[in-house]
Structures are given as C-alpha cells and as structure tokens.
C-alpha cells in the first residue's frame, strides 16, 4: 500500500512554528500490599486526584503517568493476560474520564505494540471506535514530542476543541478555556497537525502498524454497514460511521485516519477511475467519496435509529456492582481497625445484595426529617402510612418497644431524627397493649402514650420527652411484666425486644451487672408463665460503624445486642431483620467477595475472552 500523503496543501512551503516544552504533572504513589495485578486494578480505579492524574490538561494527563508505568510493568510480569484485560477494563470504569485507559494503552504500545494492534478487533466488538482514535491522537503527540516536533499546547487544545464537522454538538469538547493570546488560524493549525501526523506515520513502524490495523477495522465495519443499509437492516449498523473522522476534523488532522480508511474502502485497483490518476489526487477523491457516499448516509440512518430506540441501553447491574465495589474496596483497605471485616460487609452489602425496606418506601427518619421543610404534611403522612402498612403486612416489629434517649447533644442532629422516627415507627407496629407507647430514658422510666393527631405532632411529642443521664433496666423489665399481668398478655404477645436509641456509650457499663439484671428479671418473669425476658438492643448512633456485639447470659440466651454508628445499609438490614442484625456471623462475613473476586468479575466480560498476548 502506498504511504499516506495527507491533503495537497500539506506539501506547500510552510513557516516554522515556535516550539515549547510540554509540562507534566507528578503523581502521588500509594503503598499497597496486593499482588501487582490487584494493585494496578485498585490504584487505577481511584478517582482521588491525589492518587491519580485526573487533573490538568487532557494531554498532560495521558503523559504524566510515571507511577503507572512501574505498576503495569510489575503486573505484566506476573500475569500478562490478566493485565491486558485490566487495561481494557479501565475504559469501562473510567466513565467520562478514561485517562488511565489511554495512559495504559500508551504504555502497551511502547512495550507491547503487536499486542495492542492485533487486539484492535476487541475495540470494534465493543463499539469502542472513539477510543481507538484517542489512542492514536495521544500516541502521535508522544511521537512528535520525542522527535522534538513539539507544538504549543494551546494550539493543540484549540485543534481538539474544534471537533469534527459531524460531531460538533454530540461529541465535541466544550471550549471553556480563556486565553489572551491571539487565535491561530485554523488552516495553519490543520496543516501543522497533518504534517506531524504524516511524519509519525512514515517514521514510526509500530505507530504505522497500529494505524493500519485501526483503519482496517473501520473499513471493514463501514463496508458491512453499507450492506446492512442497502438491505434495510438498520438495526445491525455499527457506530463506526458515527466515530469515523470527517474530513479536516480534529482527529483527521492529527491522525490522517480519514485518508487511511478511504483508501481501504475504495482501493485503487478495484475502481477503474482511480487507476491512472496521481496519488495525491486519488487520496483527495476517495476522502471526499467516503464522506458523501458512506459516512453521510450511514449517519443519517443512525440518527433515525436512535430517535426510534429512545434512551441508550444501560449497563448491566453486574457491571455497575463491580464498579461500585471497586471504589468501596479502595477505601476499605486503607483502614485498619478491629471492625475491618464488618466494614467490608456493610460497604459491599449495598452492592452484592441490596437489602431494602420496600420498593418506593423511604426510611422512617427520612420522612420525619422532611416534615421540617414542608408546611403541608400530606405527602409525608401518605408516605408514613404506606411504610407502616407495608411493614405491618410483613409482620415486622410486632410486640416491640422503644426507648428514646434524646440527650442535649443529639438536639438538631440526624441522631435526633433517627431516634424520634424509630421510636414512633416501632410503637405504631406493636400490638395492644404496647401500641402507640414508648419508654422514657430515665432512672425511673415512664411508659408514655404518644399524644398527637398528626405525624408532626407525634414526632414533636417524642422530642419533648425528658431524658436523664442513666437508664434503669430492671425498672423497665418490671414495668413490662406488670403491664403484661394487668392486661393478661399471654406469652406469644409479650414484648420480645426493647430498642434503645441514643448517643450514649454503653460499652463502659459493667457487663456483669447487665447479666445480673437479666437473671433477676428472669426470676420474676418465669413464675408468671413467661418463657423469655425481652432482649434489649442498644443503638449508639454517635459512634463510628463497628461490629454488633452480643452479650449472652446463662443457657446461651442473648440478652443484649449493641450496634454502633449509622449507615443506610445498616438501617436497611436493621429494618429487614426486625432489629436483629446478625452480621457478626462468620459464615455471613465469609460470603463477602474478596478483592480478587471483584477483579475477576470485572474482567469476566465475554468480549474479553478474545484478547490475546502476542509480544
């Protein structure tokens, strides 16, 4: 195949342009104890600018990656195929910013060019045509820099922001930059870009091979798409025409890809009208023909198809779960405390299980908190009614009581909202004679009926209840037993659990004293025919998330359970399990996926099965 020439204007004399040095950004290294592949996986999946290069100009991001080179080198030595799949996964994880992917592709081209070029078909299978152009763009810049052909950065940025003629609105970058320097004429920028692109193509064998494989890919898809268009099978048309560079667009001026594709779609030896014309004229004619006879009709068909299909297809839940898990693992393994495994479970359970209270239902405290923002509570009353109705239908929190310890330090905080909401919530789900009542937090606890004819007034009543410094558990047990006897409550309808919502630290309480209180209560309950003493569950809303702690009494009966901190997932599990958060189970925690499991899941896509390591 004859060498690519670029537009005719490129071969006219041109004035030299000033050369400036390209800046790069340093990065902060992380200290991890993972195997090299896992280290690369987790580090490149961080969106923290202190740990990555997600800041600065686009070109600077791709080139400023010294730590990434070292990370990739170690991972490749351990497992080349896994590393290659992880590089491709960076494109999926990166979202709108795929800098890590492009930097890794640049490293791959530098040290394993055959592998990158020969796996171009993987990009096509996944519809990543745009990424191929971005890779060529950054590589061409890198080659020009290595050869001393550096261009002022503002010129390149303006060239990139110019966009392709077809994709100015859909895919072009917004030009938010402001500069006092005079604008460089577009024609001059284009000619300089074409010149560097042609030189890179002619002088660098690895770049040329990659360029040819990418143009082969585009040409193959475009020819196939034209057949689908002619047969009316529009739904089978790929996105190759959408991302194929238009004439003199940003990608064309920096990669001369339009000419490379056009030569393969309309080869000289297959068309008699091209056999006897000059090479430059042939290149000019096929570029224009590609634009008018291939790209234009295919793009029109794509627009028609997209308008009929409506919203774009979303990622599968599995892929979203993997991406969310990666971010959580990154944070988890930076922490070191005795509750690490429990934190693992809480942070990952929202992704690999998602316990919910019900479709479309809010948490109790979310409804109560919204009362402050509205004068009309009709929406909150409706939401509360739906929540209570659904939980009552499921038989949740039957025969339970709440103790709301609203200390002064909780006033005006989210802890107050949770304590008020959960006290009211549990009271409305209980049966007679416990329904609509709560205990005060006091040395002499009172069994109070919640007054009010609206959700707002009931919540305000709980807020105004007295709260003392200590809670006498024996008196709570005695009062429940007394009411049970007076109301002739049988064993089945006796209180099963008592929930204490506060910001107090019960860890400092003498456990032996608790055990003694439980035994004393048991002695008074058993003669009255009650087979169990109500369990007490303390929820310290102030602390950081920690492992649930069980305090058992004789015969292995659990008398108390302590929860620490707050998170949405902990609240979900609390409501789902009627407050019995059995997350301390070793078997349950062992079911949590490991970082290696998450990594393997990330690269288990069917499309990745075709990638090959060749050098």
Coordinates of C-alpha atoms in Angstrom, one line a residue:
X1 CA 0.0 0.0 0.0
X2 CA 1.4 3.4 -0.9
X3 CA 2.3 5.7 2.0
X4 CA -0.4 8.1 3.3
X5 CA 0.2 11.7 2.0
X6 CA -2.3 14.0 3.7
X7 CA -4.1 16.9 1.9
X8 CA -2.4 18.6 -1.1
X9 CA -1.9 21.8 0.9
X10 CA 0.4 19.9 3.3
X11 CA 3.1 19.8 0.6
X12 CA 3.3 23.5 0.1
X13 CA 6.1 25.5 1.9
X14 CA 5.1 26.5 5.4
X15 CA 6.6 28.8 8.0
X16 CA 8.1 27.1 11.0
X17 CA 6.2 27.3 14.3
X18 CA 7.7 28.1 17.7
X19 CA 8.4 25.1 19.9
X20 CA 7.7 25.0 23.6
X21 CA 8.2 22.3 26.3
X22 CA 5.2 20.1 27.3
X23 CA 4.5 20.1 31.0
X24 CA 3.6 17.1 33.0
X25 CA 2.0 16.5 36.4
X26 CA 3.6 14.4 39.1
X27 CA 1.5 11.8 40.9
X28 CA 1.4 10.6 44.5
X29 CA 2.3 6.9 45.0
X30 CA 0.3 4.6 47.2
X31 CA 1.7 1.9 49.4
X32 CA -0.2 -1.4 48.9
X33 CA 0.5 -5.0 49.8
X34 CA -1.5 -6.5 47.0
X35 CA -0.2 -8.6 44.2
X36 CA 0.8 -6.5 41.2
X37 CA -2.3 -7.1 39.1
X38 CA -4.6 -6.3 42.0
X39 CA -2.5 -3.2 42.9
X40 CA -2.9 -1.9 39.3
X41 CA -6.6 -2.7 39.4
X42 CA -7.3 -0.8 42.6
X43 CA -5.0 2.1 42.1
X44 CA -6.2 2.9 38.6
X45 CA -9.8 2.7 39.8
X46 CA -9.4 5.6 42.3
X47 CA -10.9 8.9 41.3
X48 CA -8.9 10.7 44.0
X49 CA -6.8 13.4 42.3
X50 CA -4.1 12.9 45.0
X51 CA -3.7 9.3 43.9
X52 CA -4.1 9.7 40.2
X53 CA -3.7 12.2 37.4
X54 CA -7.3 13.2 37.0
X55 CA -6.5 16.9 36.8
X56 CA -4.8 19.3 34.4
X57 CA -5.0 19.3 30.7
X58 CA -6.0 16.3 28.6
X59 CA -2.6 15.7 27.0
X60 CA -0.8 16.2 30.3
X61 CA -3.0 13.6 31.9
X62 CA -2.0 10.9 29.4
X63 CA 1.7 11.7 29.5
X64 CA 2.0 12.3 33.3
X65 CA 1.9 8.6 34.4
X66 CA 5.3 7.6 35.7
X67 CA 3.9 5.5 38.6
X68 CA 1.5 3.8 36.2
X69 CA 4.4 2.5 34.0
X70 CA 6.0 0.9 37.0
X71 CA 2.7 -0.6 38.2
X72 CA 2.0 -2.0 34.7
X73 CA 5.5 -3.5 34.3
X74 CA 5.1 -5.5 37.6
X75 CA 1.6 -6.6 36.7
X76 CA 2.6 -7.7 33.2
X77 CA 5.5 -9.8 34.6
X78 CA 3.1 -11.6 36.9
X79 CA 0.2 -12.2 34.5
X80 CA 0.2 -10.6 31.0
X81 CA -3.3 -11.7 30.0
X82 CA -4.9 -10.5 33.2
X83 CA -3.1 -7.2 32.9
X84 CA -4.3 -6.8 29.3
X85 CA -7.9 -7.4 30.4
X86 CA -7.5 -4.9 33.2
X87 CA -6.2 -2.3 30.8
X88 CA -9.4 -2.7 28.7
X89 CA -11.5 -2.6 31.9
X90 CA -10.1 0.9 32.6
X91 CA -12.1 2.1 29.6
X92 CA -15.3 0.8 31.3
X93 CA -14.6 2.1 34.8
X94 CA -13.3 5.5 33.7
X95 CA -16.7 6.8 32.8
X96 CA -16.3 10.3 31.2
X97 CA -12.6 10.4 32.1
X98 CA -10.7 7.5 30.6
X99 CA -7.3 8.9 31.3
X100 CA -6.0 5.8 33.0
X101 CA -7.0 3.7 30.0
X102 CA -5.3 6.0 27.4
X103 CA -2.1 6.1 29.5
X104 CA -2.1 2.3 29.9
X105 CA -2.7 2.0 26.1
X106 CA 0.3 4.2 25.5
X107 CA 2.4 2.0 27.8
X108 CA 1.1 -1.1 25.9
X109 CA 2.1 0.5 22.6
X110 CA 5.5 1.3 23.8
X111 CA 6.4 -2.1 25.2
X112 CA 4.0 -4.5 23.5
X113 CA 2.9 -2.8 20.2
X114 CA 1.9 -6.0 18.5
X115 CA -0.5 -7.0 21.3
X116 CA -2.2 -3.6 21.2
X117 CA -2.5 -3.5 17.4
X118 CA -3.7 -7.1 16.9
X119 CA -6.4 -6.7 19.6
X120 CA -8.0 -3.7 17.8
X121 CA -10.9 -6.0 16.8
X122 CA -11.8 -6.2 20.5
X123 CA -12.5 -2.4 20.4
X124 CA -14.7 -2.9 17.4
X125 CA -16.7 -5.7 19.0
X126 CA -17.4 -3.4 22.0
X127 CA -18.1 -0.4 19.9
X128 CA -15.0 1.5 21.1
X129 CA -14.2 3.3 17.9
X130 CA -13.8 6.6 19.6
X131 CA -11.2 5.2 22.0
X132 CA -9.0 3.9 19.1
X133 CA -8.9 7.5 17.7
X134 CA -8.0 8.9 21.1
X135 CA -5.2 6.4 21.4
X136 CA -3.7 7.4 18.1
X137 CA -4.1 11.0 18.9
X138 CA -2.1 10.7 22.2
X139 CA 0.5 8.5 20.6
X140 CA 1.0 10.9 17.7
X141 CA 1.6 13.7 20.2
X142 CA 4.0 11.5 22.1
X143 CA 6.0 10.6 19.0
X144 CA 6.1 14.2 17.9
X145 CA 7.4 15.2 21.3
X146 CA 10.1 12.5 21.3
X147 CA 11.3 13.8 17.9
X148 CA 11.4 17.4 19.1
X149 CA 8.4 18.4 17.0
X150 CA 6.6 20.0 19.9
X151 CA 3.7 22.3 19.3
X152 CA 2.4 24.9 21.7
X153 CA -0.2 23.3 23.9
X154 CA -2.8 26.0 23.3
X155 CA -2.7 25.2 19.5
X156 CA -3.4 21.5 20.1
X157 CA -6.1 22.2 22.6
X158 CA -7.9 24.5 20.1
X159 CA -7.5 21.9 17.4
X160 CA -9.1 19.3 19.7
X161 CA -11.9 21.6 20.7
X162 CA -12.6 22.4 17.1
X163 CA -14.2 19.0 16.8
X164 CA -15.3 17.1 13.8
X165 CA -17.8 18.7 11.4
X166 CA -20.3 16.0 12.0
X167 CA -19.9 15.7 15.8
X168 CA -19.6 19.3 16.9
X169 CA -22.7 19.1 19.1
X170 CA -22.8 15.4 20.0
X171 CA -19.2 14.6 20.7
X172 CA -17.1 17.8 20.6
X173 CA -15.5 19.1 23.8
X174 CA -16.7 22.3 25.3
X175 CA -14.3 25.2 24.9
X176 CA -14.3 26.7 28.4
X177 CA -10.7 27.9 28.3
X178 CA -9.9 31.5 28.1
X179 CA -6.7 33.0 26.7
X180 CA -5.4 36.4 25.9
X181 CA -3.2 35.0 23.1
X182 CA -4.3 35.7 19.5
X183 CA -6.1 32.8 17.9
X184 CA -4.1 30.7 15.5
X185 CA -5.9 30.4 12.1
X186 CA -7.5 27.0 11.8
X187 CA -5.9 26.3 8.4
X188 CA -2.4 26.8 9.9
X189 CA -3.3 24.5 12.8
X190 CA -4.6 21.9 10.5
X191 CA -1.5 22.0 8.2
X192 CA 0.8 21.6 11.2
X193 CA -1.3 18.7 12.5
X194 CA -1.3 17.0 9.2
X195 CA 2.5 17.4 8.9
X196 CA 3.2 15.8 12.2
X197 CA 0.7 13.0 11.6
X198 CA 2.3 12.1 8.3
X199 CA 5.8 12.2 9.8
X200 CA 4.7 9.9 12.7
X201 CA 3.1 7.5 10.3
X202 CA 6.1 7.3 8.0
X203 CA 8.9 7.2 10.6
X204 CA 7.5 5.1 13.4
X205 CA 6.9 1.4 12.3
X206 CA 4.9 0.5 15.4
X207 CA 2.6 3.5 15.1
X208 CA 2.2 2.8 11.4
X209 CA 1.2 -0.8 12.1
X210 CA -1.4 0.2 14.7
X211 CA -2.7 2.9 12.4
X212 CA -3.2 0.4 9.6
X213 CA -5.0 -2.1 11.9
X214 CA -7.3 0.6 13.1
X215 CA -8.1 1.8 9.5
X216 CA -8.6 -1.9 8.6
X217 CA -11.2 -2.2 11.4
X218 CA -13.1 1.0 10.4
X219 CA -13.1 0.0 6.7
X220 CA -14.4 -3.5 7.5
X221 CA -17.2 -2.2 9.6
X222 CA -18.1 0.6 7.1
X223 CA -18.3 -1.9 4.2
X224 CA -20.5 -4.2 6.3
X225 CA -22.7 -1.3 7.4
X226 CA -23.3 -0.2 3.9
X227 CA -24.6 -3.7 3.1
X228 CA -26.9 -3.6 6.1
X229 CA -28.1 -0.1 4.9
X230 CA -28.9 -1.4 1.4
X231 CA -30.8 -4.4 2.8
X232 CA -32.8 -2.3 5.2
X233 CA -31.2 -3.9 8.3
X234 CA -30.6 -0.6 10.0
X235 CA -30.6 -2.2 13.5
X236 CA -27.4 -4.0 12.6
X237 CA -25.4 -0.9 11.7
X238 CA -22.4 -0.3 14.0
X239 CA -21.2 3.0 15.3
X240 CA -18.2 3.1 13.0
X241 CA -19.7 5.8 10.9
X242 CA -20.5 7.9 13.9
X243 CA -16.9 8.0 15.1
X244 CA -15.1 7.9 11.8
X245 CA -13.3 11.2 11.4
X246 CA -14.8 13.7 9.0
X247 CA -12.5 15.5 6.5
X248 CA -10.3 18.1 8.2
X249 CA -11.8 17.3 11.7
X250 CA -9.6 17.3 14.8
X251 CA -8.9 13.6 14.6
X252 CA -8.3 13.7 10.9
X253 CA -5.7 16.5 11.2
X254 CA -3.8 14.7 13.9
X255 CA -4.1 11.1 12.6
X256 CA -4.8 11.3 8.9
X257 CA -7.2 8.5 9.6
X258 CA -9.8 9.6 7.1
X259 CA -7.4 9.0 4.2
X260 CA -6.3 5.7 5.6
X261 CA -9.9 4.4 5.8
X262 CA -10.9 5.9 2.4
X263 CA -8.1 4.1 0.7
X264 CA -9.3 0.7 2.0
X265 CA -13.0 1.3 1.4
X266 CA -12.2 2.4 -2.2
X267 CA -9.0 0.7 -3.1
X268 CA -7.3 2.0 -6.3
X269 CA -7.1 -1.4 -8.0
X270 CA -10.8 -2.1 -7.5
X271 CA -12.0 1.1 -9.3
X272 CA -11.0 1.9 -12.8
X273 CA -11.5 5.6 -12.4
X274 CA -8.6 5.8 -9.9
X275 CA -6.0 3.7 -11.7
X276 CA -4.4 6.4 -13.9
X277 CA -4.6 9.4 -11.6
X278 CA -1.9 10.8 -9.4
X279 CA -1.6 9.5 -5.9
X280 CA -2.4 12.9 -4.3
X281 CA -5.5 13.3 -6.4
X282 CA -6.6 9.7 -5.7
X283 CA -6.3 10.4 -1.9
X284 CA -8.3 13.6 -2.3
X285 CA -11.1 12.0 -4.3
X286 CA -11.6 8.9 -2.0
X287 CA -11.6 11.1 1.1
X288 CA -14.5 13.1 -0.3
X289 CA -16.2 10.0 -1.6
X290 CA -16.0 8.4 1.8
X291 CA -17.6 11.5 3.3
X292 CA -20.5 11.8 0.9
X293 CA -21.3 8.2 -0.1
X294 CA -20.6 6.3 3.1
X295 CA -20.5 8.4 6.2
X296 CA -23.4 10.8 5.4
X297 CA -26.0 8.1 4.6
X298 CA -24.9 5.8 7.5
X299 CA -25.0 8.7 10.0
X300 CA -28.5 9.6 8.8
X301 CA -29.6 6.1 9.3
X302 CA -28.1 6.1 12.8
X303 CA -29.9 9.3 13.7
X304 CA -33.2 7.7 12.6
X305 CA -32.5 4.5 14.6
X306 CA -31.6 6.4 17.7
X307 CA -34.7 8.5 17.6
X308 CA -36.8 5.3 17.4
X309 CA -34.9 3.4 20.1
X310 CA -35.1 6.3 22.7
X311 CA -32.9 6.1 25.7
X312 CA -29.5 4.4 25.4
X313 CA -29.0 0.9 26.7
X314 CA -27.8 0.9 30.3
X315 CA -25.0 -1.1 31.8
X316 CA -25.9 -4.3 33.4
X317 CA -26.4 -4.4 37.2
X318 CA -23.4 -6.7 37.5
X319 CA -21.1 -4.2 35.9
X320 CA -22.4 -1.4 38.0
X321 CA -22.0 -3.6 41.1
X322 CA -18.4 -4.3 40.2
X323 CA -17.6 -0.6 39.7
X324 CA -19.2 0.3 43.0
X325 CA -17.4 -2.5 44.8
X326 CA -14.0 -1.4 43.5
X327 CA -14.5 2.1 45.0
X328 CA -15.5 0.6 48.3
X329 CA -12.6 -1.8 48.4
X330 CA -10.2 1.0 47.7
X331 CA -11.5 2.8 50.8
X332 CA -11.8 -0.3 53.0
X333 CA -8.3 -1.5 52.6
X334 CA -6.9 1.9 53.6
X335 CA -8.5 1.5 57.1
X336 CA -7.1 -0.6 59.9
X337 CA -9.2 -1.4 62.9
X338 CA -10.8 -4.2 64.7
X339 CA -14.0 -3.9 62.8
X340 CA -12.5 -4.2 59.3
X341 CA -14.4 -7.3 58.3
X342 CA -17.7 -5.9 59.4
X343 CA -17.0 -2.7 57.5
X344 CA -16.3 -4.9 54.5
X345 CA -19.7 -6.4 54.8
X346 CA -21.6 -3.1 55.3
X347 CA -19.9 -1.3 52.4
X348 CA -20.3 -4.2 50.0
X349 CA -23.7 -5.5 51.0
X350 CA -25.4 -2.5 49.4
X351 CA -24.0 -3.7 46.1
X352 CA -24.0 -7.5 46.4
X353 CA -27.4 -8.0 47.9
X354 CA -29.1 -4.6 48.4
X355 CA -31.5 -5.3 51.4
X356 CA -34.4 -2.9 51.0
X357 CA -37.4 -1.9 53.1
X358 CA -39.7 -1.9 50.1
X359 CA -39.9 -0.5 46.6
X360 CA -40.5 3.2 46.7
X361 CA -40.5 3.4 50.5
X362 CA -38.4 5.9 52.5
X363 CA -36.7 5.2 55.8
X364 CA -38.7 6.4 58.8
X365 CA -36.2 9.1 59.7
X366 CA -36.2 10.4 56.1
X367 CA -39.9 11.0 56.3
X368 CA -39.7 12.7 59.7
X369 CA -36.8 14.9 58.6
X370 CA -38.8 16.1 55.6
X371 CA -41.5 17.5 58.0
X372 CA -39.2 20.4 58.8
X373 CA -39.2 21.5 55.2
X374 CA -42.9 21.5 54.4
X375 CA -45.9 23.4 55.7
X376 CA -48.2 20.8 54.1
X377 CA -47.6 17.4 55.6
X378 CA -50.0 15.5 53.4
X379 CA -47.2 13.9 51.3
X380 CA -45.3 12.8 54.5
X381 CA -48.5 11.4 56.0
X382 CA -49.1 9.4 52.9
X383 CA -45.5 8.1 52.8
X384 CA -45.7 7.2 56.5
X385 CA -49.0 5.4 56.1
X386 CA -47.6 3.3 53.2
X387 CA -44.5 2.4 55.2
X388 CA -46.4 1.4 58.3
X389 CA -48.9 -0.6 56.2
X390 CA -46.2 -2.5 54.3
X391 CA -44.2 -3.3 57.5
X392 CA -47.4 -4.4 59.3
X393 CA -48.3 -6.6 56.4
X394 CA -44.9 -8.3 56.7
X395 CA -45.4 -8.7 60.5
X396 CA -42.3 -6.6 61.3
X397 CA -41.5 -5.3 64.8
X398 CA -44.6 -6.9 66.4
X399 CA -44.6 -6.7 70.2
X400 CA -41.6 -4.4 70.5
X401 CA -40.9 -1.3 72.5
X402 CA -38.6 1.7 72.0
X403 CA -36.7 3.9 74.5
X404 CA -35.7 7.2 73.1
X405 CA -32.7 8.7 74.8
X406 CA -32.7 12.2 73.3
X407 CA -29.8 13.9 75.1
X408 CA -29.0 17.6 74.6
X409 CA -26.0 16.7 72.4
X410 CA -28.5 15.0 70.0
X411 CA -30.7 18.0 69.5
X412 CA -30.8 19.3 66.0
X413 CA -28.8 16.4 64.6
X414 CA -29.6 13.5 62.4
X415 CA -29.3 11.3 65.5
X416 CA -32.4 13.1 66.9
X417 CA -34.3 12.4 63.7
X418 CA -33.5 8.7 63.8
X419 CA -34.3 8.3 67.5
X420 CA -37.7 10.1 67.1
X421 CA -38.6 8.3 63.9
X422 CA -37.7 4.9 65.1
X423 CA -39.5 5.3 68.4
X424 CA -42.7 6.3 66.6
X425 CA -42.2 3.7 64.0
X426 CA -41.8 0.8 66.4
X427 CA -44.7 2.0 68.6
X428 CA -47.1 2.0 65.7
X429 CA -46.2 -1.5 64.6
X430 CA -46.8 -3.1 68.1
X431 CA -50.0 -4.8 69.2
X432 CA -52.1 -3.9 72.2
X433 CA -51.2 -3.0 74.9
X434 CA -47.8 -1.8 73.6
X435 CA -49.1 0.0 70.6
X436 CA -48.5 3.8 70.4
X437 CA -46.3 3.8 73.5
X438 CA -42.6 4.4 74.4
X439 CA -40.4 4.4 77.5
X440 CA -38.6 7.5 78.7
X441 CA -34.8 7.3 79.2
X442 CA -34.5 7.7 83.0
X443 CA -33.5 6.1 86.3
X444 CA -37.3 6.0 86.8
X445 CA -38.5 5.2 83.2
X446 CA -42.1 6.1 82.4
X447 CA -44.3 4.2 80.0
X448 CA -45.8 7.1 77.9
X449 CA -48.6 7.1 75.4
X450 CA -47.6 9.2 72.3
X451 CA -50.0 12.1 72.0
X452 CA -51.0 13.9 68.8
X453 CA -53.4 13.6 65.9
X454 CA -50.8 14.1 63.2
X455 CA -47.4 12.8 62.3
X456 CA -45.8 16.1 63.1
X457 CA -47.4 16.4 66.5
X458 CA -46.5 12.9 67.4
X459 CA -42.9 13.4 66.5
X460 CA -42.8 16.6 68.4
X461 CA -44.2 14.8 71.5
X462 CA -41.3 12.4 71.5
X463 CA -38.8 15.3 71.1
X464 CA -40.2 16.9 74.2
X465 CA -39.9 13.8 76.4
X466 CA -37.5 14.0 79.4
X467 CA -34.1 12.3 79.1
X468 CA -31.9 11.7 82.1
X469 CA -28.3 10.6 82.4
X470 CA -29.0 6.9 83.1
X471 CA -31.4 4.2 82.4
X472 CA -32.6 1.6 84.9
X473 CA -33.1 -1.6 83.0
X474 CA -34.6 -3.5 86.0
X475 CA -37.4 -1.0 86.3
X476 CA -38.1 -1.3 82.5
X477 CA -38.4 -5.1 82.9
X478 CA -40.6 -4.8 85.9
X479 CA -43.0 -2.3 84.3
X480 CA -43.4 -4.6 81.2
X481 CA -44.1 -7.6 83.4
X482 CA -46.6 -5.6 85.5
X483 CA -48.5 -4.4 82.3
X484 CA -48.4 -8.0 81.0
X485 CA -50.1 -9.3 84.1
X486 CA -52.6 -6.5 84.3
X487 CA -53.7 -6.8 80.7
X488 CA -53.5 -10.6 80.8
X489 CA -51.0 -10.7 78.0
X490 CA -50.1 -14.3 77.0
X491 CA -46.6 -15.5 76.3
X492 CA -47.0 -15.1 72.5
X493 CA -48.0 -11.4 72.7
X494 CA -45.4 -10.5 75.4
X495 CA -42.7 -7.9 74.4
X496 CA -39.9 -9.6 72.5
X497 CA -37.4 -6.8 72.1
X498 CA -36.7 -3.4 73.6
X499 CA -34.8 -0.9 71.4
X500 CA -32.8 1.9 72.9
X501 CA -31.9 4.8 70.5
X502 CA -29.3 7.2 71.9
X503 CA -25.8 8.6 71.6
X504 CA -24.7 7.1 75.0
X505 CA -21.8 4.7 75.2
X506 CA -22.9 1.5 76.9
X507 CA -19.5 -0.1 76.4
X508 CA -18.4 1.4 79.8
X509 CA -21.3 -0.3 81.7
X510 CA -20.3 -3.3 83.7
X511 CA -21.3 -6.4 81.7
X512 CA -21.5 -8.5 84.9
X513 CA -24.1 -6.0 86.2
X514 CA -26.1 -6.5 83.0
X515 CA -26.0 -10.2 83.3
X516 CA -27.1 -9.9 86.9
X517 CA -30.1 -7.7 85.9
X518 CA -31.1 -10.2 83.3
X519 CA -31.0 -13.1 85.8
X520 CA -33.1 -11.1 88.3
X521 CA -35.7 -10.2 85.6
X522 CA -35.8 -13.9 84.5
X523 CA -36.6 -14.9 88.1
X524 CA -39.6 -12.6 88.1
X525 CA -40.8 -13.5 84.6
X526 CA -40.7 -17.3 84.8
X527 CA -43.2 -17.8 87.7
X528 CA -45.8 -15.7 85.7
X529 CA -45.6 -18.1 82.8
X530 CA -43.4 -16.0 80.5
X531 CA -40.7 -18.2 78.9
X532 CA -38.3 -15.4 77.9
X533 CA -37.2 -12.0 79.0
X534 CA -37.3 -9.2 76.4
X535 CA -34.0 -8.7 74.6
X536 CA -32.5 -5.2 74.7
X537 CA -30.9 -3.8 71.6
X538 CA -28.8 -0.6 72.1
X539 CA -28.1 1.5 69.1
X540 CA -25.4 4.1 69.8
X541 CA -26.0 6.5 66.9
X542 CA -22.9 8.6 67.6
X543 CA -20.1 6.1 67.2
X544 CA -18.4 5.1 64.0
X545 CA -19.6 1.9 62.4
X546 CA -18.5 -1.1 64.4
X547 CA -19.2 -4.8 64.8
X548 CA -22.5 -5.7 66.5
X549 CA -21.7 -7.0 70.0
X550 CA -23.7 -9.7 71.7
X551 CA -23.8 -10.1 75.4
X552 CA -25.1 -13.6 76.3
X553 CA -26.4 -14.9 79.6
X554 CA -26.8 -18.4 81.0
X555 CA -28.0 -21.1 78.7
X556 CA -26.6 -19.1 75.8
X557 CA -29.6 -16.8 75.6
X558 CA -28.7 -13.4 74.1
X559 CA -29.8 -10.7 76.5
X560 CA -28.3 -7.7 74.8
X561 CA -27.1 -6.6 71.4
X562 CA -25.1 -3.4 70.8
X563 CA -25.0 -1.5 67.5
X564 CA -22.6 1.3 66.7
X565 CA -22.8 4.2 64.2
X566 CA -25.2 4.7 61.3
X567 CA -25.3 4.0 57.6
X568 CA -28.1 3.5 55.1
X569 CA -27.2 -0.1 54.7
X570 CA -27.1 -0.8 58.4
X571 CA -30.6 0.8 58.7
X572 CA -31.8 -1.4 55.8
X573 CA -30.6 -4.5 57.5
X574 CA -32.0 -3.4 60.8
X575 CA -35.4 -2.9 59.3
X576 CA -35.3 -6.1 57.3
X577 CA -34.3 -8.3 60.2
X578 CA -36.6 -6.7 62.8
X579 CA -33.6 -5.2 64.5
X580 CA -31.7 -8.5 64.9
X581 CA -28.7 -7.6 62.8
X582 CA -26.9 -11.0 62.5
X583 CA -23.9 -9.6 60.8
X584 CA -21.5 -10.9 63.3
X585 CA -21.9 -14.4 61.8
X586 CA -18.6 -15.8 60.5
X587 CA -20.4 -17.6 57.7
X588 CA -22.1 -14.4 56.6
X589 CA -18.9 -12.4 56.6
X590 CA -17.1 -15.1 54.7
X591 CA -19.6 -14.8 51.9
X592 CA -18.4 -11.3 51.2
X593 CA -16.4 -11.2 47.9
X594 CA -12.7 -10.6 48.2
X595 CA -10.8 -8.0 46.2
X596 CA -9.6 -10.8 43.9
X597 CA -13.2 -11.9 43.4
X598 CA -14.1 -8.3 42.4
X599 CA -11.2 -8.1 40.0
X600 CA -12.0 -11.4 38.3
X601 CA -15.7 -10.3 38.0
X602 CA -14.6 -7.1 36.4
X603 CA -12.7 -8.8 33.6
X604 CA -15.1 -11.7 33.1
X605 CA -16.9 -10.0 30.2
X606 CA -17.5 -12.2 27.2
X607 CA -15.8 -9.7 24.9
X608 CA -12.5 -10.1 26.9
X609 CA -12.3 -13.7 26.1
X610 CA -10.9 -12.9 22.7
X611 CA -7.9 -10.8 23.8
X612 CA -4.5 -12.2 23.0
X613 CA -1.0 -11.5 24.3
X614 CA 1.4 -11.6 21.3
X615 CA 4.6 -9.9 22.5

